[in-house]
């Protein structure tokens, strides 16, 4: 309880400072960049303990996904961000920024990924008569170029993807200790595409101390 009060006091006294512009590309098919308007924050000094100010940053992973249900292991990209920011003790918040994607923690093994894809298709079959897919009964967003007819022409029938996203979840928090994610031996952070192919983003917020 005392630790929680200390952290709350630190967070309430955060002062903004400009974020570094640009983060170098990561490994694989995931690219990293600072989100527009992102800021880092540091708590004021004054403590006699040899601990760095609380640091916060927000970045986005950009991922070009494959058709249908596709799973990307984003653990290496998150580790790259932790190293770039120098966080030693803290946590990382991860959010899927779409209504037809999800994030999860599990083993990144090729045959298991196939099992997950097949199971998800059985759980929410794309061909079921979902109300969301009755495009002829839906109006397009206000101001859409060409009106509702133009919107319907490009809108996918993807109700199953929305339902799977709700079931799997859109956010994760993982502690960081000694500069490393505290994942188990076989655990990976997975971004789950449920309606690909698309260009997707995953938000990553780092909070913690560099010393």
Steps between C-alpha positions, in 0.01 A plus 500: 500500500785738586673419169175574317475839674859582406441407134178703497685802640769463234244473219310805625815710487619401152636778281495465119806532281534454122529146368789392277400518136527173316582149620711272280343205324475175693557143387266300281188650346421733792605867478519738794428871507408761759130579492408854386502733800645234729677627810736360757455598863733512796415543866687782681814405687576564863497144631808393690474150354714414196201449272436666166185708438194316379511491120207457264490465122249394236584346161320303232590178323395491136416156360390400150292187555411206279152385383245368745613416852869573540720496813814709544747459788574859605719409801829584320368845403386571858841393632666737252291788637593412859869509406461828310328668795734341755222388734633269771208474742139572408236368265378511142139561398403365158180586314363372172370812325236336281161335554593193295839421654603378844805446719575192705780310674578146398760279337623609157522159332403449136268201539332655805438814293317282246297343781403845628390616154289190443344516848410869465329434165290228664421722796364782283439370146522783243194367313251524789209747444630787714290818518810717464549351153162626374668788322183590308337589832788716624576863427853613426687745723393862467698679232628184331603586138228371268256438785374172643510313170872571458561401860314170460702418189824495702376380840592135582260253656708437810271466802682180600826697525347754738364223723835319513676826585268551797559146619882509472543851640675818391742587781786340692732610781834324553744588781860591416775393741875547455434634153311193382140394445392263777349250257517127566731273306253425220297819512493759222294814441280436198307740277204315351365626168138390453411669171815526287678601297531852639748757628469487879638685802561383856556762770782443750533712814809457719497615861788456741847591624827485308703422814 
